[in-house]
Short mmCIF file of C-alpha atoms in Angstrom, two decimals:
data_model
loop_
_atom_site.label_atom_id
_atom_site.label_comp_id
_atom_site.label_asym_id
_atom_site.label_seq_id
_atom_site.Cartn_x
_atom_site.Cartn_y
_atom_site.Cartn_z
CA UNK A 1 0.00 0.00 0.00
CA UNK A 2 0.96 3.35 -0.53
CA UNK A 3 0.35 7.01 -0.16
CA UNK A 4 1.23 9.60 -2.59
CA UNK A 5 0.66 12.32 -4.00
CA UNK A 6 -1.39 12.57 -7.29
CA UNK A 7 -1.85 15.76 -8.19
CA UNK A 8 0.66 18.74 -7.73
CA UNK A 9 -0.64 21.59 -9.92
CA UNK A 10 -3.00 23.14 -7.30
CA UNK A 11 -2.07 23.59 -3.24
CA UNK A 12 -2.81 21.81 -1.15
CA UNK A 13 -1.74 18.50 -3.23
CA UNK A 14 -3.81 16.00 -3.68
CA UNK A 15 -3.15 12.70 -2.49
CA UNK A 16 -4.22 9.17 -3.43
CA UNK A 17 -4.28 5.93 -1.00
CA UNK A 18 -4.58 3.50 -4.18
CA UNK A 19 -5.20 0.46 -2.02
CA UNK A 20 -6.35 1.48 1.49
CA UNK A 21 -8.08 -1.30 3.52
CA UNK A 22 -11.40 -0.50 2.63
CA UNK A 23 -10.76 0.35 -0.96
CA UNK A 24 -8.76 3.63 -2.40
CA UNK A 25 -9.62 6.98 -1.26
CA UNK A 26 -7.75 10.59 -1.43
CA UNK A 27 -7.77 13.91 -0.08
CA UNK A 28 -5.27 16.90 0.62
CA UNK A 29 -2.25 17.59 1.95
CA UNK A 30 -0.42 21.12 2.76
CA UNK A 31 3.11 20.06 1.22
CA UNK A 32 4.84 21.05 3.90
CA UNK A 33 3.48 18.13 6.00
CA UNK A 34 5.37 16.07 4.02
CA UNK A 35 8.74 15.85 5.80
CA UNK A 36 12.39 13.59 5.64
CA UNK A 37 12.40 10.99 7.85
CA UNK A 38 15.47 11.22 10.25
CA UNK A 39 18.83 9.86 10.41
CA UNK A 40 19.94 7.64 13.71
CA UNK A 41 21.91 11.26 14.58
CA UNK A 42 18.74 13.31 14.40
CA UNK A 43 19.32 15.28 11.22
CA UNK A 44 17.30 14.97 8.32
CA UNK A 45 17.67 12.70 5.75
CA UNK A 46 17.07 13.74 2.17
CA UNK A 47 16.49 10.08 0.72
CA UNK A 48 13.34 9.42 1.63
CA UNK A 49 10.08 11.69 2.37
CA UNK A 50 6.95 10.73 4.29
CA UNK A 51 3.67 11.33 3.08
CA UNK A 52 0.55 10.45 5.82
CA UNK A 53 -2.96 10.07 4.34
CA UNK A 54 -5.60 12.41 5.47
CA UNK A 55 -8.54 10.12 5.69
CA UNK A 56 -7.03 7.46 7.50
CA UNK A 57 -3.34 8.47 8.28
CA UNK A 58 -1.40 5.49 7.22
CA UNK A 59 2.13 7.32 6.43
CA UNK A 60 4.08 5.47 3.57
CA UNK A 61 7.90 6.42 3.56
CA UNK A 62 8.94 6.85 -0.34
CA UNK A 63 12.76 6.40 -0.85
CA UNK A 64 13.80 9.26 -3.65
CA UNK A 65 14.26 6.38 -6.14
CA UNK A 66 10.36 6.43 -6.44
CA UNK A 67 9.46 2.91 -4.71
CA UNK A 68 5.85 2.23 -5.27
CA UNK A 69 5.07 4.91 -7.50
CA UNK A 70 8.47 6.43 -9.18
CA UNK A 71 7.26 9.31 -11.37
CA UNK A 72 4.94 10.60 -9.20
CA UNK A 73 7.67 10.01 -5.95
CA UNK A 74 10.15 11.42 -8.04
CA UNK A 75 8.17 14.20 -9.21
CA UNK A 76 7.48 14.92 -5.67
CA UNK A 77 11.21 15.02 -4.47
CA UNK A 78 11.98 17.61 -6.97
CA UNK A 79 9.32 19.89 -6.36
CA UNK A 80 9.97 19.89 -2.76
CA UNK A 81 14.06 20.73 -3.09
CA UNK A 82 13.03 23.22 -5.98
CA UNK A 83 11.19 24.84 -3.44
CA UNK A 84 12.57 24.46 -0.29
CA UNK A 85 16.09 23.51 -1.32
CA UNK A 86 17.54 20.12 0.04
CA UNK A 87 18.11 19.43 3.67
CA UNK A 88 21.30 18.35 2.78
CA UNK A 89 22.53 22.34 2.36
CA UNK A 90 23.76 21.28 -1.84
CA UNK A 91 20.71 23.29 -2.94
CA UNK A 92 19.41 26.43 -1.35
CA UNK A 93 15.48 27.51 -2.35
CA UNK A 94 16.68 30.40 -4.21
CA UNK A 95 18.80 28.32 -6.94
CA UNK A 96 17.97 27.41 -10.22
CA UNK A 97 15.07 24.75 -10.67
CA UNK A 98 17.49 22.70 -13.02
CA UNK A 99 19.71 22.95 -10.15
CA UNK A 100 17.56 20.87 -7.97
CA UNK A 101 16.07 18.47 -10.80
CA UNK A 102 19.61 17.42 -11.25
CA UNK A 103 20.26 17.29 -7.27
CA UNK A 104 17.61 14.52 -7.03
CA UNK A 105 18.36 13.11 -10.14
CA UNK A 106 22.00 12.29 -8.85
CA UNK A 107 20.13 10.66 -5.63
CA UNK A 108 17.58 8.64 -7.74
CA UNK A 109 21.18 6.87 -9.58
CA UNK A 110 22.60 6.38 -6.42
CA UNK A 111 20.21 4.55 -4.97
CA UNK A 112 18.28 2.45 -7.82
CA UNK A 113 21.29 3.23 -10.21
CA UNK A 114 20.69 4.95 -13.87
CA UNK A 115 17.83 4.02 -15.70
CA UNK A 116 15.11 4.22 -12.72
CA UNK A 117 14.90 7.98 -13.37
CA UNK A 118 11.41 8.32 -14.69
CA UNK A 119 10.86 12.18 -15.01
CA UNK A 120 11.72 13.79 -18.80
CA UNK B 1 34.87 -56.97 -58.61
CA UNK B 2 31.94 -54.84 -58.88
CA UNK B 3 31.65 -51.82 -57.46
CA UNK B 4 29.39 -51.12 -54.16
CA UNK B 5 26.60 -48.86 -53.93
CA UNK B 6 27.45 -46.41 -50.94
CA UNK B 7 24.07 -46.93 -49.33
CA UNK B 8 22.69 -49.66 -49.58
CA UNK B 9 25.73 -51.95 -50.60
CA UNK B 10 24.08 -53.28 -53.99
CA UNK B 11 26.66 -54.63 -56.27
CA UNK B 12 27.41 -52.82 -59.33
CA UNK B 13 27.98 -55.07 -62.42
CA UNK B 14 30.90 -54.09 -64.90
CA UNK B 15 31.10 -53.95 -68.54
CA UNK B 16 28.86 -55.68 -70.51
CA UNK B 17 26.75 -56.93 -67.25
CA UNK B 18 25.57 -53.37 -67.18
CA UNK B 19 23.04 -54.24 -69.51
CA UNK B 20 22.76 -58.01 -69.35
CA UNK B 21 19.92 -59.51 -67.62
CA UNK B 22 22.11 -59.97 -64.25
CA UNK B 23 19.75 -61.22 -61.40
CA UNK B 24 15.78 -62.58 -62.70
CA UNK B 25 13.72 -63.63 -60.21
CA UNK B 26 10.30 -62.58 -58.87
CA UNK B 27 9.24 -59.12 -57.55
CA UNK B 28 8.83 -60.94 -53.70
CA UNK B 29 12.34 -62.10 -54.00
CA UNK B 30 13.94 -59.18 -55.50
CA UNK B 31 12.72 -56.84 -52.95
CA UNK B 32 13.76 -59.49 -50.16
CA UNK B 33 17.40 -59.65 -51.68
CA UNK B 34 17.50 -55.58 -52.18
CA UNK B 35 16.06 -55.56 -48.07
CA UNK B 36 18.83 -57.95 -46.89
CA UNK B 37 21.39 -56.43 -48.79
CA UNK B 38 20.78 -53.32 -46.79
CA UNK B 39 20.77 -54.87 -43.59
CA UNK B 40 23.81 -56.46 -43.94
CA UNK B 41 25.50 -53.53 -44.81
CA UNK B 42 24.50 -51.04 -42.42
CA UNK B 43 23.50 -52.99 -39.59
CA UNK B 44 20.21 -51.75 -39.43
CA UNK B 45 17.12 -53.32 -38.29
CA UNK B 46 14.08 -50.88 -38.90
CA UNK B 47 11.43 -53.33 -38.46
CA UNK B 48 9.36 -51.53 -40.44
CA UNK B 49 10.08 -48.14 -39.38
CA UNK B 50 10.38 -46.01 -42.51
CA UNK B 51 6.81 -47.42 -44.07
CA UNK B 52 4.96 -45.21 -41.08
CA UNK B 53 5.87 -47.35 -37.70
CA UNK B 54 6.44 -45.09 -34.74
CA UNK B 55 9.93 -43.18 -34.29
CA UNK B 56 11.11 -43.95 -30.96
CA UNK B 57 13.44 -41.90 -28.75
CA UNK B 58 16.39 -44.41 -30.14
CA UNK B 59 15.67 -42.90 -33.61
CA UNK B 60 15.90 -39.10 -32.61
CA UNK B 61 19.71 -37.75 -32.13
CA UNK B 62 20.45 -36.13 -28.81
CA UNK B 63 20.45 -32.22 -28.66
CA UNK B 64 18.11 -32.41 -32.31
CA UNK B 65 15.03 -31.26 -30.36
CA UNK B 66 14.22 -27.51 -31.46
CA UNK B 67 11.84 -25.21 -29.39
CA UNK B 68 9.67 -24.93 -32.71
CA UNK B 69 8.86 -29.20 -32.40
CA UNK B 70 8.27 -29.04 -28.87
CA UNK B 71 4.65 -29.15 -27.91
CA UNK B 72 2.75 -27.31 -25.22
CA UNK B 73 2.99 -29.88 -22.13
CA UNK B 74 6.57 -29.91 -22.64
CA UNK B 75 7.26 -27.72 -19.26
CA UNK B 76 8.95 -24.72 -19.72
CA UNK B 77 10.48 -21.68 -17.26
CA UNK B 78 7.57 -19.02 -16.95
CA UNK B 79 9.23 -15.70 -16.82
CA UNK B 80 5.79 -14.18 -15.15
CA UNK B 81 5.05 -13.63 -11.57
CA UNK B 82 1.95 -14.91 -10.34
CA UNK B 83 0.99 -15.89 -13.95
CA UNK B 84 -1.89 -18.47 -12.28
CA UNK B 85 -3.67 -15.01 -10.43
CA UNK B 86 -3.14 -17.24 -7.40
CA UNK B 87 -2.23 -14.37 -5.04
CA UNK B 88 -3.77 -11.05 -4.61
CA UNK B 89 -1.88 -9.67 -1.48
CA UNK B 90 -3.77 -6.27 -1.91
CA UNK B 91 -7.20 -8.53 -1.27
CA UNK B 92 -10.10 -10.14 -3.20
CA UNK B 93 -11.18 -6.64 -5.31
CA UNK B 94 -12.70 -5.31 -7.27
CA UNK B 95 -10.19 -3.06 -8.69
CA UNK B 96 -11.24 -0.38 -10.55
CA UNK B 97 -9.01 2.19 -10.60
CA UNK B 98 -6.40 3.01 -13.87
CA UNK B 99 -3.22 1.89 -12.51
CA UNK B 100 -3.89 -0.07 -9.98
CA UNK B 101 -2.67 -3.56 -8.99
CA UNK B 102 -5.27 -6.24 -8.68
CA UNK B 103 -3.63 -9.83 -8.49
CA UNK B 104 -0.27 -9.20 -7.47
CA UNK B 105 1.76 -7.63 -9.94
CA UNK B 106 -1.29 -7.55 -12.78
CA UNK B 107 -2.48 -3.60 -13.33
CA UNK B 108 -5.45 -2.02 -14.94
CA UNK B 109 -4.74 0.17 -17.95
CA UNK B 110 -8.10 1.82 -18.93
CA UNK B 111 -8.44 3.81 -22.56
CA UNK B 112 -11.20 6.33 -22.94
CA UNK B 113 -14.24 5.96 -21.03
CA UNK B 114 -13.75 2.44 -20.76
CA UNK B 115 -14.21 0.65 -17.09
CA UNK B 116 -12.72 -2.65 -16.13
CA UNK B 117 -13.82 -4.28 -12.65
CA UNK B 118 -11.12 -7.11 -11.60
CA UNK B 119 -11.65 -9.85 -8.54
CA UNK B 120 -10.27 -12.62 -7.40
CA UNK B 121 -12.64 -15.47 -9.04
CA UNK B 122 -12.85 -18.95 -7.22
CA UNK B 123 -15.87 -20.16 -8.97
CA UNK B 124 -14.94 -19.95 -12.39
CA UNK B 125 -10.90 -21.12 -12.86
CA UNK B 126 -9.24 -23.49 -15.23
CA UNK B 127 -8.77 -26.81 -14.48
CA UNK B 128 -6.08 -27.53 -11.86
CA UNK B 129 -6.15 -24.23 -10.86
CA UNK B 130 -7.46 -22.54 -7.42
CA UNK B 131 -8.44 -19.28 -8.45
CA UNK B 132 -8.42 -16.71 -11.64
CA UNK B 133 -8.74 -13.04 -12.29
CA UNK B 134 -12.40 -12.40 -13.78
CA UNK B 135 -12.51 -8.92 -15.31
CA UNK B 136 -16.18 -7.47 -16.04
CA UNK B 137 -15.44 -5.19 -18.75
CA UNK B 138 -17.54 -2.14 -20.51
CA UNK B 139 -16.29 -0.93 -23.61
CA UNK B 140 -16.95 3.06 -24.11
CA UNK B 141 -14.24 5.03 -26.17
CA UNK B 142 -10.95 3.14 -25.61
CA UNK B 143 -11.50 1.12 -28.20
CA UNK B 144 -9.94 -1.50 -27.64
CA UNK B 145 -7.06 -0.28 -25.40
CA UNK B 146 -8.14 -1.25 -22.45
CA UNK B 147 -5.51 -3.68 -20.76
CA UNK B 148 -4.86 -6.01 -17.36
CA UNK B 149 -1.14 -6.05 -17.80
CA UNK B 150 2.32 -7.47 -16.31
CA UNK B 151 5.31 -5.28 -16.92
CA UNK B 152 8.34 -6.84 -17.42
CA UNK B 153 11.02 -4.12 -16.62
CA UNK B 154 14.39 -4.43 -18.36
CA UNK B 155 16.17 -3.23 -14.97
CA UNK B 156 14.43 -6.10 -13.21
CA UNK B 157 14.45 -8.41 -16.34
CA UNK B 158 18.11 -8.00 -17.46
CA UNK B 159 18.25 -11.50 -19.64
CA UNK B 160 15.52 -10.57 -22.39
CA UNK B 161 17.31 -8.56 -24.84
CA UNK B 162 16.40 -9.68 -28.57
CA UNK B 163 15.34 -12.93 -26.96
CA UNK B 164 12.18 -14.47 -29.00
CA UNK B 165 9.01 -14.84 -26.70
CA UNK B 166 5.88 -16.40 -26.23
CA UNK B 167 2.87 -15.55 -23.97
CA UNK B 168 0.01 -17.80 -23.33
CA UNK B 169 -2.81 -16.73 -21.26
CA UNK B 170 -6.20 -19.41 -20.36
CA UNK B 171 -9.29 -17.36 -21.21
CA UNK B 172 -13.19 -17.70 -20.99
CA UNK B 173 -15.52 -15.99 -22.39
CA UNK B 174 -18.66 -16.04 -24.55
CA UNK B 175 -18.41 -12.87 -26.60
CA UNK B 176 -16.43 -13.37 -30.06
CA UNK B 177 -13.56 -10.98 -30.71
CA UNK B 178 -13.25 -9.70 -27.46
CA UNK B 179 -10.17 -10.38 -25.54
CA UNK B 180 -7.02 -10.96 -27.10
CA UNK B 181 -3.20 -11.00 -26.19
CA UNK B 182 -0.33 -7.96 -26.44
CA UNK B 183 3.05 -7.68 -26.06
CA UNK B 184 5.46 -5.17 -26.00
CA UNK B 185 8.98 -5.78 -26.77
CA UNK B 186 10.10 -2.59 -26.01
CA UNK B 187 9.11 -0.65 -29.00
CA UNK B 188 6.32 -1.73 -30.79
CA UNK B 189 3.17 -4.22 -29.65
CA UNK B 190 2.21 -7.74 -31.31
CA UNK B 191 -1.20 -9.20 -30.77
CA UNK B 192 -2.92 -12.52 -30.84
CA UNK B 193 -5.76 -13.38 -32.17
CA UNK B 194 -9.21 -12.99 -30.53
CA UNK B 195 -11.02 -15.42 -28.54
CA UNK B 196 -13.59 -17.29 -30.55
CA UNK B 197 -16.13 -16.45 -27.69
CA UNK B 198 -17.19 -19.94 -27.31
CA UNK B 199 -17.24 -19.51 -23.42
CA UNK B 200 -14.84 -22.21 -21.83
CA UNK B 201 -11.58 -22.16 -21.37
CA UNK B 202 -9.53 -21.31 -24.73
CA UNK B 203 -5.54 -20.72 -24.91
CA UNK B 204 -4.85 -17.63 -26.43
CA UNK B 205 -1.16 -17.12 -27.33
CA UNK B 206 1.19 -14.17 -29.06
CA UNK B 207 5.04 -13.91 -29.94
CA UNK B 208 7.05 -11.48 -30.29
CA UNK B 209 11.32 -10.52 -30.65
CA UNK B 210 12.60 -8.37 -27.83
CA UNK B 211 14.03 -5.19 -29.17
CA UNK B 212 18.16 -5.30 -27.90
CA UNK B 213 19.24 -3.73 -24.89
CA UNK B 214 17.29 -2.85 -21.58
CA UNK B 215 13.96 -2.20 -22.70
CA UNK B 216 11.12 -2.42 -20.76
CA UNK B 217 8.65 -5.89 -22.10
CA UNK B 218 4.53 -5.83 -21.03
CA UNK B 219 2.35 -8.60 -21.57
CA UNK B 220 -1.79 -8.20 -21.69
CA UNK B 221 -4.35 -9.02 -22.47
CA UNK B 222 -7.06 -6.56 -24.27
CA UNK B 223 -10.40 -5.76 -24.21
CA UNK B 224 -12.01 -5.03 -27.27
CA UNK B 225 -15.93 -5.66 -26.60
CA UNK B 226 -17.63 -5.54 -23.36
CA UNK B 227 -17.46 -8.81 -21.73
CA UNK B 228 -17.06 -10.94 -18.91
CA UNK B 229 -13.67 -12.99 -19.15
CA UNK B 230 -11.68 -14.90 -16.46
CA UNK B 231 -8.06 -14.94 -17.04
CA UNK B 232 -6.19 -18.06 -15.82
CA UNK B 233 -2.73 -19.35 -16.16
CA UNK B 234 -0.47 -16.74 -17.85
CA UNK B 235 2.58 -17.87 -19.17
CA UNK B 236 5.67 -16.28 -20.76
CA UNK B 237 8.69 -18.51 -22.24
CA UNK B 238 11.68 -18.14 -24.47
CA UNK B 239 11.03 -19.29 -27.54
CA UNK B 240 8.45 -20.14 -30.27
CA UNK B 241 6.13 -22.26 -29.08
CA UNK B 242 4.32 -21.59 -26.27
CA UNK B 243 3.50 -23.59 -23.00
CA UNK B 244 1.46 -24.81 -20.77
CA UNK B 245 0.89 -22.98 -17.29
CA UNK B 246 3.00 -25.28 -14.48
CA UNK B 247 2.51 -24.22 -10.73
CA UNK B 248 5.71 -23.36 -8.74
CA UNK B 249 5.93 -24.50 -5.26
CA UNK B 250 3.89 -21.92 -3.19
CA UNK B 251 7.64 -20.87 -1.35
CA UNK B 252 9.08 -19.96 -4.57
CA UNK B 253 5.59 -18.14 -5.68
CA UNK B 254 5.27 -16.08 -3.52
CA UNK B 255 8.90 -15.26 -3.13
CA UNK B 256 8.30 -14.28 -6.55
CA UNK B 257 5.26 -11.82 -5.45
CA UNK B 258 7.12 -10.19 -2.50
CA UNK B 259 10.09 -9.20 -4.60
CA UNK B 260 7.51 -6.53 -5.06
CA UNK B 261 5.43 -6.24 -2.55
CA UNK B 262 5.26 -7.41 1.07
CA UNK B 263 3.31 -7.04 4.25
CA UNK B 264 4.77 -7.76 7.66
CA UNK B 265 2.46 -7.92 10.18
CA UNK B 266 -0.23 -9.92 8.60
CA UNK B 267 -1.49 -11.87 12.44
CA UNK B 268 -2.29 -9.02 14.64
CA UNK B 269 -0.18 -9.17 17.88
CA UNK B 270 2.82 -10.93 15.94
CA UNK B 271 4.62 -8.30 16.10
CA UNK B 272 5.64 -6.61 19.48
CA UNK B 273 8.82 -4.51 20.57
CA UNK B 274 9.90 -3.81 23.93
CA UNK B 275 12.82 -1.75 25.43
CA UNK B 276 14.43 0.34 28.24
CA UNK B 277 15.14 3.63 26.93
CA UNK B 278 16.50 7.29 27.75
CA UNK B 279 13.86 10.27 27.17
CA UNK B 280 14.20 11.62 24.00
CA UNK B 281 16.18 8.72 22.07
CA UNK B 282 15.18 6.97 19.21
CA UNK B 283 15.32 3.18 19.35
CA UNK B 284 15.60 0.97 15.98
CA UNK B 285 14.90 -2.20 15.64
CA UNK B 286 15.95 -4.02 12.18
CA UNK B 287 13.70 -6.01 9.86
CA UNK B 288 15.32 -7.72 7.11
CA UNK B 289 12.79 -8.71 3.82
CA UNK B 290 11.78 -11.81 3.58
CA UNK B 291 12.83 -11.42 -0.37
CA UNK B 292 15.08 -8.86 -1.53
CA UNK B 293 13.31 -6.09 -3.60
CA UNK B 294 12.92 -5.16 -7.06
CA UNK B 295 14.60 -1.41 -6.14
CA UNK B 296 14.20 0.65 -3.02
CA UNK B 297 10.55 0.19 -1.66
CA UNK B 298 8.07 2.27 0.01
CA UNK B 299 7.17 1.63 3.30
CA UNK B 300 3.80 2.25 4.69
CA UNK B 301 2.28 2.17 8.06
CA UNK B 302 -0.92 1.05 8.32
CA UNK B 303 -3.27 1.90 11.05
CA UNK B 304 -2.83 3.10 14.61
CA UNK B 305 -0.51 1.45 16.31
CA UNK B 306 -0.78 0.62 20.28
CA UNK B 307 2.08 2.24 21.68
CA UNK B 308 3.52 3.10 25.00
CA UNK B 309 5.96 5.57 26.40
CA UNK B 310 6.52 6.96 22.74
CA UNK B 311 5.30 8.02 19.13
CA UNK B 312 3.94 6.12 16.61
CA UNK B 313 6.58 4.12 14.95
CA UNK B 314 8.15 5.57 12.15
CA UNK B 315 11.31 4.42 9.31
CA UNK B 316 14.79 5.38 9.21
CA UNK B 317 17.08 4.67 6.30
CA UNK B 318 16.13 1.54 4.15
CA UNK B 319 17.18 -0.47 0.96
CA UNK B 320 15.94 -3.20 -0.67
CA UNK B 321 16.78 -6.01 1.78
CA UNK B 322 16.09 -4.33 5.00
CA UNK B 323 14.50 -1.08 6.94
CA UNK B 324 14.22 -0.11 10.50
CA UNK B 325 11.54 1.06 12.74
CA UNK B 326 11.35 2.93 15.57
CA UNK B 327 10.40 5.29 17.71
CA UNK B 328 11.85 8.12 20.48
CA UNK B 329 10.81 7.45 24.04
CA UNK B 330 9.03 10.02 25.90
CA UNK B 331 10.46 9.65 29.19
CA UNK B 332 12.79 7.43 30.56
CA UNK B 333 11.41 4.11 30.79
CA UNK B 334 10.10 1.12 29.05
CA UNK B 335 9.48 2.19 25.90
CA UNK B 336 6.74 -0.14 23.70
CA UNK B 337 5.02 -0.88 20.07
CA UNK B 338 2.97 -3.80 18.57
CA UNK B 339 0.49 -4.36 16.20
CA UNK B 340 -2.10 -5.91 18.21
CA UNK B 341 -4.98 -4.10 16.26
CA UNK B 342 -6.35 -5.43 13.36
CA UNK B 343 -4.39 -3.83 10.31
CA UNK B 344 -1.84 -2.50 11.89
CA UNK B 345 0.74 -3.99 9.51
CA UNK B 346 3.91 -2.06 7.38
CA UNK B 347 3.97 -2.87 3.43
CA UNK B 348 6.99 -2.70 1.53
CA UNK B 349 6.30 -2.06 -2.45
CA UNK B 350 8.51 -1.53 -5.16
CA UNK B 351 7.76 -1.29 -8.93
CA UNK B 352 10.87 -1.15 -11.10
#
């Protein structure tokens, strides 16, 4: 099972629970819920993001590589560093979009190696 | 001396006796002389065998076998997972909803306005088998792109490339020209032909060439009409011919099905982690996979989790053969988790 998100043209994003107990629902989320999980030391860790559903808050952890659902994980690891930069201090907010499409496209080959990258 | 004949060893008169009358008997006796003449040169004994007897394994040369003369029983390696619909981790359906998996690793691709409903089926499967996909399907503008599909993915499938394939999927149904087979090799689809719509069990089959390199293969099967069908016993081999649908051993099946997905937790109150702790530390406790995944999966928490002296659990770190969950105590003490509840469970999924 897993939660993510399915929609990111309007805020809050839309987010689908494709096989919830129960059958699928969605709802909303305010992007900045959707935090890096932490390392042993405490600090953030920019691998992996965790997105909780709002109906019936299951959280499902999605590892930058995309997991369950890689273009729409993916997707949602860029849009997050393009806007908030990455926790990891490489990108800031106010650098070039490319900058951070490229950021998490050097995480998605380290962890699933090259040809998982799903975005254009 | 005459010469000898370099088959069958018949002697070759010389000179003159090429055209004399040389040996006059009757027919019966000349073809008995002509028959032992052969056998006492070559050794053979044929009994009969070249005027239509049966060709025994003694008559056909080791390693002469191609994949084009073998015939469907002739067991094969299925390349699928969960070909026979057998498990459906996600539960019984119906699943509706484009994209989604139904049996594991089998998704609904809807065209158009189409709609496809897919359950788990225990009243309707092929012989030998325990349980099929049936797929109620309404046919509104996709016109016949509708699909319930397996993807093969070139990083997961790294053995394919320009390898010749054959797909054969057991399919009922009683509309004609209806459901068919697909599949992808990569660049372009092939299909099958269309079930006759005869209802009972028919075996529809396709082939195709995969294109070179890592290229991503689908199989299908289409819906062109609306139509009830039940899907049983997919099967994908190398080669021409196609085969019939063998069971694995349940281990190795669903082995098979968790490379992809995976729920621990499945008996409430299996689970259940204790542990002294400082206030305001995190405590991890390791899981290894009980199969390796595809790539990195997600992990999802399902349902409220009874807890004590802390927060809900949560993930740290992760790869395809193990995670770690935790949680930071509260206050010093014993610090607690377990899954007690009904659907409290994690999943692990990953789609290369």
């Amino acid at each position: 099972m897993s939660v993510y998100v399915s929609d990111f043209t309007t805020t809050p994003w839309t987010v689908h629970h494709d096989d919830a107990p129960g059958g699928a629902h969605e709802g909303t989320v305010d992007p900045t819920t959707i935090v890096h999980t932490k390392n042993p030391a405490g600090t953030d860790d920019h691998n992996f993001l965790i997105v909780v559903c709002p109906v019936c808050q299951a959280a499902s952890t999605h590892p930058v590589g995309g997991g369950a659902q890689p273009q729409s994980v993916q997707q949602m690891f860029v849009t997050k560093c393009q806007t908030d930069g990455c926790v990891c201090g490489q990108v800031a907010a106010t650098d070039a979009d490319t900058l951070a499409e490229s950021h998490v496209r050097l995480q998605v080959n380290r962890q699933d190696g090259p040809g998982r990258w799903q975005l254009g | 001396m005459p010469n000898i004949t370099p088959e069958l060893g018949l002697a070759i008169a010389v000179d003159s006796d090429d055209t004399a009358t040389y040996l006059e008997t009757n027919l019966g006796g000349s073809l008995t002389t002509v028959d032992s003449l052969f056998n006492a040169s070559s050794g053979h004994t044929h009994s009969g065998a070249h005027q239509g007897g049966p060709i025994t394994s003694a008559g056909v040369a080791d390693g002469s076998l191609t994949n084009a003369k073998l015939g469907p029983d002739v067991a094969r390696a299925n390349l699928l997972t969960n070909g026979g619909f057998e498990l459906w981790q996600r539960g019984n359906g119906p699943f509706t909803a484009n994209g989604a998996f139904a049996a594991d690793r089998w998704t609904l691709g809807l065209a158009g306005t189409d709609t496809l409903s897919v359950s788990r089926n225990t009243a309707n499967q092929d012989a030998g088998s325990a349980t099929c996909a049936a797929c109620t399907f309404t046919l509104g503008t996709g016109a016949g792109g509708t699909v319930f599909s397996q993807k093969c993915a070139g990083a997961d499938y790294g053995q394919l490339s320009s390898r010749q394939l054959t797909l054969s999927v057991r399919v009922s149904t009683t509309v004609a020209n209806a459901v068919r087979l697909g599949i992808y090799n990569g660049s372009a689809w092939t299909y099958g032909a269309y079930h006759p719509g005869t209802g009972g069990y028919q075996t529809l089959t396709v082939t195709t060439t995969m294109a070179s390199g890592t290229v991503d293969g689908w199989v299908g099967v289409y819906f062109a009409a609306s139509c009830t069908a039940y899907l049983d016993n997919a099967n994908l081999v190398v080669g021409s011919q196609p085969a019939n649908y063998v069971p694995l051993h349940p281990e190795e099946e669903l082995a098979r099905v968790q490379r992809y997905y995976e729920i621990i937790g499945i008996q409430p109150g299996a689970f259940n982690f204790t542990v002294y702790q400082a206030a305001g530390t995190a405590v991890w406790l390791p899981i290894q996979f009980r199969t390796s995944k595809a790539v990195n999966p997600t992990l999802t928490k399902n349902g409220t989790w009874p807890v004590a002296n802390c927060n809900q659990p949560s993930f740290v770190g992760g790869g395809p053969d193990l995670f770690s969950i935790g949680a930071t105590a509260t206050a010093t003490g014993t610090v607690s988790f377990n899954n007690s509840v009904s659907g409290c469970t994690v999943t692990a999924e990953a789609n290369p």
